[in-house]
Amino acid sequence: MQTMPTQQQDDSGGQEGEPVESAGETFTDVTESLQEVGVSLTDWVTGIGQEEMLVIGVAVGAFVILRLLRSVVAGLLKGGKKVPDLAWRKIIGRVLNSTHSFFILIACLVAASPFLGLPDPASGALTVIFRIALIIQAALWIRKFALAFVQRRAGVGKEGDPTTLANAISVVTVIINVVVVAFTFLLLLQNAGIQITPLLAGLGVGGLAIGLAAQGIFSDLFAALSIIFDKPFERGDFIDFDGTEGTIEKIGLRTTHIRSLTAELLIVTNAKLLDTMIRNYRQMSERRIFFNVGVTYQTPPDKAEKIPEMLKEAIESQEDVRFDRAHFIDFGDSALIYQAVYYVLSPDFVKYRNTHQAITFKLFRKFADEGLDFAFPTRTIHFSAPDGSGVDPREFGASAANSGSMPVTDGGKPGGGEG
């Protein structure tokens, strides 16, 4: 005869002892279930026949074949030494090779269970074991693929800062492991019939508190991961950010070191660096250059028409350049303005400067041979008499020298002054 458990209330009104009774009942239920499975499985084994033995043999044979197939397919996907380590086929091969033999065995037994005539308790226990094995195996697949994907995206084995890359990979590995283990644990609890909603709520509140407390650190950390994986720049790149130019020397988990043109070492936080517009000069494959040339208004029209062709010849005389266009574009304040555009087929800055210098000198000589004058800012002042006729300003100078005074003007016109 069973007696009802006594419930005692504490001062706060809670039911003391109920959690203990619940845990005890759960442990008792599990123990009774295991005993029931053991008894039913023993009875089934004692009454096993030839048909069941044949099915077991087929399941074992399928297990051996699947293991061999796993090894063969994984080996074919991995290929030889010529295939890069981070090629997709090798990644899939490593993921496939991570399939555990125990999971294969349980999968074969579950597939054969309808033909074995297992008792309900044993069949149910086998299903539960398969679910647990499937969750754990899926977690292993996801972890293996995620780590390989991160290494491929980060470019492991390529040129770069190995220390920074190793640190970033370590951080990402820890994050992936924590996330995979946490989700696997929650799925296992859910399959065990345990409510995980309160646990999720607690984890959410705790994560929010940690995130707010370490907001700056996490901001720089994720900015560093963004730099390493998105690669807006790499070590050795020459960049321009917020009006400052320099060469990347080191990419850390919190800061980036930049050597400026004046040799100072600039240390900038990763989050601040990514918040600005960055111009990366190293990643361009070619340089587009345009420049203007001005000639005087006294240039004869026939020679003015030849200037675009002169610009084209000067550009095409250089190596590793591609001419784009040359045109007369505007009547300037003191010059006829021409514009030329071309490409230097190299990202090298010194080569660009040398090429543009050679083009400029060639134009200088060509213009001198043709008698063309480069324009510079000038202003011409015309003097006129009250009747509109032109006046030589030198006459004013001579008149002033003889009389000792300059003519008085009225309204900006020579003469007409009151006397």
Coordinates of C-alpha atoms in Angstrom, one line a residue:
M1 CA 0.0 0.0 0.0
Q2 CA 1.4 3.3 -1.0
T3 CA 1.1 6.5 1.1
M4 CA 0.8 10.0 -0.3
P5 CA 4.0 12.0 0.2
T6 CA 3.7 14.7 2.8
Q7 CA 4.2 18.2 1.5
Q8 CA 5.7 20.8 3.9
Q9 CA 5.5 24.5 3.2
D10 CA 8.2 27.0 4.2
D11 CA 7.7 30.5 5.3
S12 CA 7.6 31.8 1.7
G13 CA 4.7 29.6 0.8
G14 CA 6.8 27.3 -1.5
Q15 CA 6.4 23.5 -1.3
E16 CA 9.5 22.1 0.3
G17 CA 10.5 18.6 -0.8
E18 CA 8.6 18.6 -4.1
P19 CA 11.8 18.9 -6.3
V20 CA 13.3 16.0 -4.3
E21 CA 10.2 13.9 -4.8
S22 CA 10.2 14.7 -8.6
A23 CA 13.8 13.8 -9.0
G24 CA 13.3 10.6 -7.1
E25 CA 10.3 9.7 -9.1
T26 CA 12.2 10.4 -12.4
F27 CA 15.1 8.2 -11.2
T28 CA 12.7 5.4 -10.2
D29 CA 10.9 5.6 -13.6
V30 CA 14.2 5.4 -15.5
T31 CA 15.4 2.4 -13.4
E32 CA 12.1 0.6 -13.9
S33 CA 12.2 1.3 -17.6
L34 CA 15.7 -0.1 -17.9
Q35 CA 14.8 -3.2 -15.9
E36 CA 11.8 -3.7 -18.2
V37 CA 13.9 -3.4 -21.3
G38 CA 16.5 -5.8 -19.9
V39 CA 13.8 -8.4 -19.0
S40 CA 12.1 -8.1 -22.4
L41 CA 15.4 -8.2 -24.3
T42 CA 16.5 -11.3 -22.4
D43 CA 13.2 -13.1 -23.2
W44 CA 13.6 -12.1 -26.9
V45 CA 17.2 -13.4 -27.0
T46 CA 16.2 -16.8 -25.5
G47 CA 13.5 -17.2 -28.1
I48 CA 15.5 -16.0 -31.1
G49 CA 15.1 -18.1 -34.3
Q50 CA 16.9 -18.6 -37.6
E51 CA 14.9 -15.8 -39.3
E52 CA 16.1 -13.3 -36.6
M53 CA 19.6 -14.6 -36.9
L54 CA 19.5 -14.0 -40.7
V55 CA 18.3 -10.4 -40.2
I56 CA 21.0 -9.8 -37.7
G57 CA 23.6 -11.1 -40.2
V58 CA 22.2 -8.8 -42.9
A59 CA 22.4 -5.8 -40.5
V60 CA 26.0 -6.7 -39.5
G61 CA 26.9 -7.1 -43.2
A62 CA 25.3 -3.7 -44.0
F63 CA 27.4 -2.2 -41.2
V64 CA 30.6 -3.6 -42.6
I65 CA 29.7 -2.4 -46.2
L66 CA 28.8 1.1 -45.0
R67 CA 32.0 1.4 -43.1
L68 CA 34.0 0.4 -46.2
L69 CA 31.9 2.7 -48.4
R70 CA 32.6 5.6 -46.0
S71 CA 36.3 5.0 -46.3
V72 CA 36.3 4.6 -50.1
V73 CA 34.1 7.6 -50.8
A74 CA 36.0 9.8 -48.4
G75 CA 39.3 8.8 -49.9
L76 CA 38.1 9.5 -53.4
L77 CA 36.8 13.0 -52.4
K78 CA 40.1 13.9 -50.7
G79 CA 42.0 13.1 -53.9
G80 CA 45.8 13.3 -54.0
K81 CA 48.4 15.9 -53.1
K82 CA 47.5 18.0 -56.1
V83 CA 44.1 18.8 -54.7
P84 CA 44.3 21.8 -52.3
D85 CA 43.6 21.1 -48.6
L86 CA 40.7 23.5 -48.5
A87 CA 39.0 22.4 -51.7
W88 CA 35.3 21.7 -51.4
R89 CA 35.7 18.0 -52.3
K90 CA 38.3 17.6 -49.5
I91 CA 36.1 19.4 -47.0
I92 CA 33.1 17.1 -47.9
G93 CA 35.5 14.1 -47.7
R94 CA 36.6 15.0 -44.2
V95 CA 33.0 15.6 -43.1
L96 CA 32.0 12.2 -44.4
N97 CA 35.0 10.5 -42.8
S98 CA 33.9 11.9 -39.4
T99 CA 30.8 9.7 -39.4
H100 CA 31.2 7.5 -36.3
S101 CA 31.0 3.7 -36.6
F102 CA 28.6 3.5 -33.6
F103 CA 26.1 5.7 -35.4
I104 CA 26.4 3.5 -38.5
L105 CA 25.8 0.4 -36.3
I106 CA 22.7 1.9 -34.6
A107 CA 21.3 3.0 -37.9
C108 CA 21.6 -0.5 -39.3
L109 CA 19.9 -2.0 -36.2
V110 CA 17.1 0.5 -36.4
A111 CA 16.6 -0.3 -40.1
A112 CA 16.5 -4.1 -39.3
S113 CA 14.3 -3.7 -36.1
P114 CA 10.9 -4.2 -37.9
F115 CA 12.1 -7.6 -39.1
L116 CA 13.6 -8.7 -35.8
G117 CA 10.3 -8.7 -33.8
L118 CA 11.8 -6.8 -30.9
P119 CA 9.5 -6.3 -27.9
D120 CA 8.1 -2.8 -27.5
P121 CA 10.4 -1.7 -24.6
A122 CA 13.5 -2.8 -26.5
S123 CA 12.4 -1.2 -29.7
G124 CA 11.6 2.0 -28.0
A125 CA 15.0 2.1 -26.2
L126 CA 16.7 1.5 -29.6
T127 CA 14.8 4.4 -31.1
V128 CA 15.8 6.7 -28.3
I129 CA 19.5 5.6 -28.6
F130 CA 19.3 6.3 -32.4
R131 CA 17.9 9.8 -31.8
I132 CA 20.7 10.6 -29.3
A133 CA 23.3 9.2 -31.7
L134 CA 21.8 11.2 -34.6
I135 CA 21.9 14.4 -32.7
I136 CA 25.5 13.9 -31.6
Q137 CA 26.6 12.8 -35.1
A138 CA 24.9 15.8 -36.7
A139 CA 26.7 18.1 -34.3
L140 CA 30.0 16.5 -35.3
W141 CA 29.2 17.0 -39.0
I142 CA 28.2 20.6 -38.4
R143 CA 31.3 21.3 -36.4
K144 CA 33.6 19.7 -38.9
F145 CA 32.1 21.6 -41.8
A146 CA 32.0 24.9 -40.0
L147 CA 35.7 24.8 -39.0
A148 CA 36.7 23.8 -42.5
F149 CA 34.6 26.6 -44.0
V150 CA 36.1 29.1 -41.6
Q151 CA 39.6 28.0 -42.6
R152 CA 38.8 28.2 -46.3
R153 CA 37.2 31.6 -45.9
A154 CA 40.2 32.9 -43.9
G155 CA 42.6 31.6 -46.5
V156 CA 44.7 29.3 -44.3
G157 CA 48.0 28.5 -46.0
K158 CA 48.0 31.6 -48.1
E159 CA 50.2 34.7 -47.7
G160 CA 49.3 36.7 -44.6
D161 CA 50.1 37.1 -40.9
P162 CA 50.2 33.5 -39.6
T163 CA 50.0 34.6 -35.9
T164 CA 47.0 36.8 -36.4
L165 CA 45.3 34.2 -38.5
A166 CA 46.0 31.5 -35.9
N167 CA 44.6 33.7 -33.2
A168 CA 41.4 34.4 -35.2
I169 CA 41.0 30.7 -36.0
S170 CA 41.3 29.8 -32.3
V171 CA 38.7 32.4 -31.3
V172 CA 36.3 31.2 -34.0
T173 CA 36.9 27.5 -33.1
V174 CA 36.0 28.2 -29.5
I175 CA 32.8 30.0 -30.6
I176 CA 31.8 27.2 -32.9
N177 CA 32.5 24.6 -30.3
V178 CA 30.4 26.4 -27.6
V179 CA 27.5 27.0 -30.0
V180 CA 27.4 23.4 -31.3
V181 CA 27.8 21.9 -27.8
A182 CA 25.1 24.2 -26.4
F183 CA 22.6 23.4 -29.1
T184 CA 23.3 19.7 -28.9
F185 CA 22.8 19.7 -25.1
L186 CA 19.5 21.6 -25.5
L187 CA 18.3 19.1 -28.2
L188 CA 19.2 16.2 -26.0
L189 CA 17.3 17.7 -23.0
Q190 CA 14.3 18.3 -25.2
N191 CA 14.3 14.7 -26.5
A192 CA 14.5 13.6 -22.9
G193 CA 11.2 15.4 -22.2
I194 CA 12.8 18.2 -20.1
Q195 CA 11.4 21.7 -20.6
I196 CA 14.2 23.9 -22.0
T197 CA 12.2 27.2 -22.2
P198 CA 13.3 28.5 -18.7
L199 CA 16.9 27.5 -19.6
L200 CA 16.8 29.4 -22.8
A201 CA 15.4 32.5 -21.0
G202 CA 18.2 32.3 -18.5
L203 CA 20.8 32.0 -21.2
G204 CA 19.3 34.9 -23.1
V205 CA 19.4 37.2 -20.0
G206 CA 22.9 36.1 -19.1
G207 CA 24.2 36.6 -22.7
L208 CA 22.6 40.1 -22.8
A209 CA 24.3 41.1 -19.6
I210 CA 27.7 39.8 -20.8
G211 CA 27.2 41.5 -24.2
L212 CA 26.5 44.9 -22.6
A213 CA 29.4 44.6 -20.2
A214 CA 31.9 43.8 -22.9
Q215 CA 30.4 45.7 -25.8
G216 CA 33.6 47.5 -26.8
I217 CA 35.7 44.3 -26.6
F218 CA 33.2 42.3 -28.7
S219 CA 32.9 45.2 -31.2
D220 CA 36.7 45.2 -31.9
L221 CA 36.8 41.4 -31.9
F222 CA 34.1 40.9 -34.4
A223 CA 35.6 43.8 -36.5
A224 CA 38.9 41.9 -36.5
L225 CA 37.1 38.7 -37.6
S226 CA 35.4 40.7 -40.3
I227 CA 38.8 42.1 -41.5
I228 CA 40.4 38.7 -41.5
F229 CA 37.5 36.8 -43.3
D230 CA 36.1 39.6 -45.6
K231 CA 39.7 40.8 -46.4
P232 CA 39.0 44.5 -47.1
F233 CA 42.8 44.7 -46.7
E234 CA 45.7 42.4 -45.8
R235 CA 49.2 42.8 -44.3
G236 CA 51.3 44.7 -46.7
D237 CA 48.4 46.6 -48.4
F238 CA 48.7 50.3 -48.9
I239 CA 45.5 52.0 -47.8
D240 CA 43.9 55.4 -47.4
F241 CA 41.5 55.8 -44.5
D242 CA 39.9 59.0 -43.4
G243 CA 42.6 61.1 -45.2
T244 CA 45.5 59.1 -43.7
E245 CA 47.7 56.9 -45.9
G246 CA 49.9 54.0 -44.8
T247 CA 50.9 50.4 -45.1
I248 CA 49.3 47.6 -43.1
E249 CA 51.9 46.0 -40.8
K250 CA 49.8 43.9 -38.4
I251 CA 46.1 43.0 -38.0
G252 CA 45.4 42.1 -34.3
L253 CA 42.3 40.9 -32.6
R254 CA 41.6 44.4 -31.3
T255 CA 43.8 46.9 -33.2
T256 CA 45.5 47.3 -36.6
H257 CA 49.0 48.7 -37.0
I258 CA 49.6 51.0 -39.9
R259 CA 52.9 52.5 -41.0
S260 CA 52.3 56.0 -42.4
L261 CA 54.2 57.7 -45.2
T262 CA 56.1 59.7 -42.7
A263 CA 57.2 56.5 -40.9
E264 CA 55.0 56.9 -37.8
L265 CA 53.3 53.8 -36.5
L266 CA 49.5 54.3 -36.3
I267 CA 47.5 52.0 -34.0
V268 CA 43.8 52.1 -34.8
T269 CA 41.0 50.0 -33.3
N270 CA 39.4 47.6 -35.7
A271 CA 35.9 48.9 -35.1
K272 CA 36.9 52.5 -35.8
L273 CA 38.9 51.5 -38.9
L274 CA 35.9 49.7 -40.4
D275 CA 33.6 52.7 -39.7
T276 CA 35.6 54.8 -42.2
M277 CA 35.8 54.6 -46.0
I278 CA 38.9 52.6 -47.0
R279 CA 40.7 52.9 -50.3
N280 CA 42.9 49.9 -50.9
Y281 CA 45.5 50.7 -53.6
R282 CA 47.2 47.3 -53.7
Q283 CA 44.1 45.3 -54.7
M284 CA 43.6 47.2 -58.0
S285 CA 45.0 45.5 -61.1
E286 CA 45.6 48.8 -63.0
R287 CA 45.6 52.6 -62.6
R288 CA 43.3 55.0 -64.4
I289 CA 45.0 58.4 -64.9
F290 CA 43.6 61.6 -66.4
F291 CA 45.3 64.9 -66.7
N292 CA 44.6 68.3 -68.3
V293 CA 46.7 70.4 -70.6
G294 CA 46.1 74.1 -71.3
V295 CA 47.5 76.1 -74.3
T296 CA 47.2 79.8 -75.0
Y297 CA 44.3 81.4 -76.9
Q298 CA 46.9 82.6 -79.5
T299 CA 47.3 78.9 -80.7
P300 CA 46.4 78.6 -84.4
P301 CA 43.3 76.5 -85.1
D302 CA 45.1 74.0 -87.3
K303 CA 47.6 73.3 -84.5
A304 CA 44.9 73.2 -81.9
E305 CA 43.2 70.4 -83.8
K306 CA 46.4 68.3 -83.7
I307 CA 46.8 68.4 -79.9
P308 CA 44.5 65.4 -79.2
E309 CA 46.6 63.3 -81.6
M310 CA 49.8 64.6 -79.9
L311 CA 48.5 63.5 -76.6
K312 CA 47.6 60.0 -77.9
E313 CA 51.1 59.6 -79.5
A314 CA 52.8 60.6 -76.2
I315 CA 50.7 58.1 -74.2
E316 CA 51.0 55.2 -76.7
S317 CA 54.8 55.6 -76.9
Q318 CA 55.1 54.1 -73.3
E319 CA 55.0 50.5 -72.4
D320 CA 52.3 48.8 -70.3
V321 CA 49.7 51.5 -70.9
R322 CA 46.3 51.5 -72.6
F323 CA 45.1 54.7 -74.2
D324 CA 41.5 55.7 -73.5
R325 CA 40.8 59.1 -75.0
A326 CA 42.0 62.7 -75.6
H327 CA 39.7 65.6 -76.3
F328 CA 39.4 69.4 -76.2
I329 CA 37.0 69.9 -73.3
D330 CA 36.6 73.6 -72.4
F331 CA 37.4 77.3 -73.0
G332 CA 39.1 78.2 -69.8
D333 CA 39.6 81.6 -68.3
S334 CA 43.1 81.8 -69.7
A335 CA 43.6 78.6 -71.7
L336 CA 42.2 76.2 -74.2
I337 CA 41.9 73.1 -72.1
Y338 CA 42.5 69.5 -73.3
Q339 CA 42.0 66.3 -71.3
A340 CA 43.6 62.9 -71.8
V341 CA 42.8 59.6 -70.1
Y342 CA 44.9 56.4 -70.1
Y343 CA 45.5 53.3 -68.0
V344 CA 48.8 52.0 -66.5
L345 CA 48.6 48.2 -66.6
S346 CA 50.2 47.7 -63.2
P347 CA 49.2 48.7 -59.7
D348 CA 52.7 49.7 -58.8
F349 CA 52.8 53.3 -57.7
V350 CA 56.4 54.0 -58.8
K351 CA 55.8 52.6 -62.2
Y352 CA 52.8 54.9 -62.6
R353 CA 54.8 57.9 -61.6
N354 CA 57.7 57.1 -64.0
T355 CA 55.2 56.5 -66.8
H356 CA 53.4 59.8 -66.3
Q357 CA 56.7 61.7 -66.0
A358 CA 57.9 60.2 -69.3
I359 CA 54.6 61.2 -71.0
T360 CA 54.8 64.7 -69.6
F361 CA 58.4 65.3 -70.8
K362 CA 57.5 63.9 -74.3
L363 CA 54.6 66.4 -74.5
F364 CA 56.9 69.2 -73.4
R365 CA 59.3 68.5 -76.2
K366 CA 56.5 68.0 -78.8
F367 CA 54.9 71.3 -77.9
A368 CA 58.2 73.1 -78.1
D369 CA 58.9 71.6 -81.6
E370 CA 55.4 72.7 -82.8
G371 CA 55.7 76.2 -81.3
L372 CA 52.8 75.6 -78.9
D373 CA 52.8 77.6 -75.6
F374 CA 51.5 76.2 -72.3
A375 CA 49.0 78.6 -70.8
F376 CA 49.2 80.0 -67.4
P377 CA 46.8 82.3 -65.5
T378 CA 46.9 85.8 -67.2
R379 CA 44.7 88.9 -67.2
T380 CA 44.7 91.5 -70.1
I381 CA 43.5 95.0 -69.3
H382 CA 42.4 97.2 -72.3
F383 CA 42.4 101.0 -72.0
S384 CA 40.1 103.1 -74.1
A385 CA 39.3 106.8 -74.5
P386 CA 35.8 108.3 -73.9
D387 CA 35.0 107.8 -77.6
G388 CA 35.8 104.1 -77.3
S389 CA 39.1 104.2 -79.2
G390 CA 42.0 102.3 -77.9
V391 CA 44.6 104.1 -75.8
D392 CA 48.2 103.2 -75.2
P393 CA 48.8 103.2 -71.5
R394 CA 52.4 104.1 -72.1
E395 CA 51.1 107.6 -73.2
F396 CA 49.7 108.1 -69.8
G397 CA 53.0 107.2 -68.3
A398 CA 54.8 109.7 -70.5
S399 CA 52.2 112.4 -69.8
A400 CA 52.5 111.9 -66.1
A401 CA 56.2 112.1 -66.3
N402 CA 56.1 115.5 -68.1
S403 CA 53.3 117.1 -65.9
G404 CA 54.1 115.4 -62.7
S405 CA 50.6 114.0 -62.3
M406 CA 48.4 111.3 -63.8
P407 CA 45.2 112.2 -65.6
V408 CA 42.1 112.3 -63.4
T409 CA 39.4 109.8 -64.3
D410 CA 35.7 109.9 -63.8
G411 CA 33.8 106.7 -63.6
G412 CA 36.8 104.6 -64.6
K413 CA 37.3 106.5 -67.9
P414 CA 40.4 108.6 -68.8
G415 CA 39.8 112.4 -68.7
G416 CA 36.6 114.2 -67.9
G417 CA 37.7 115.1 -64.4
E418 CA 36.4 118.2 -62.6
G419 CA 38.8 121.0 -62.3

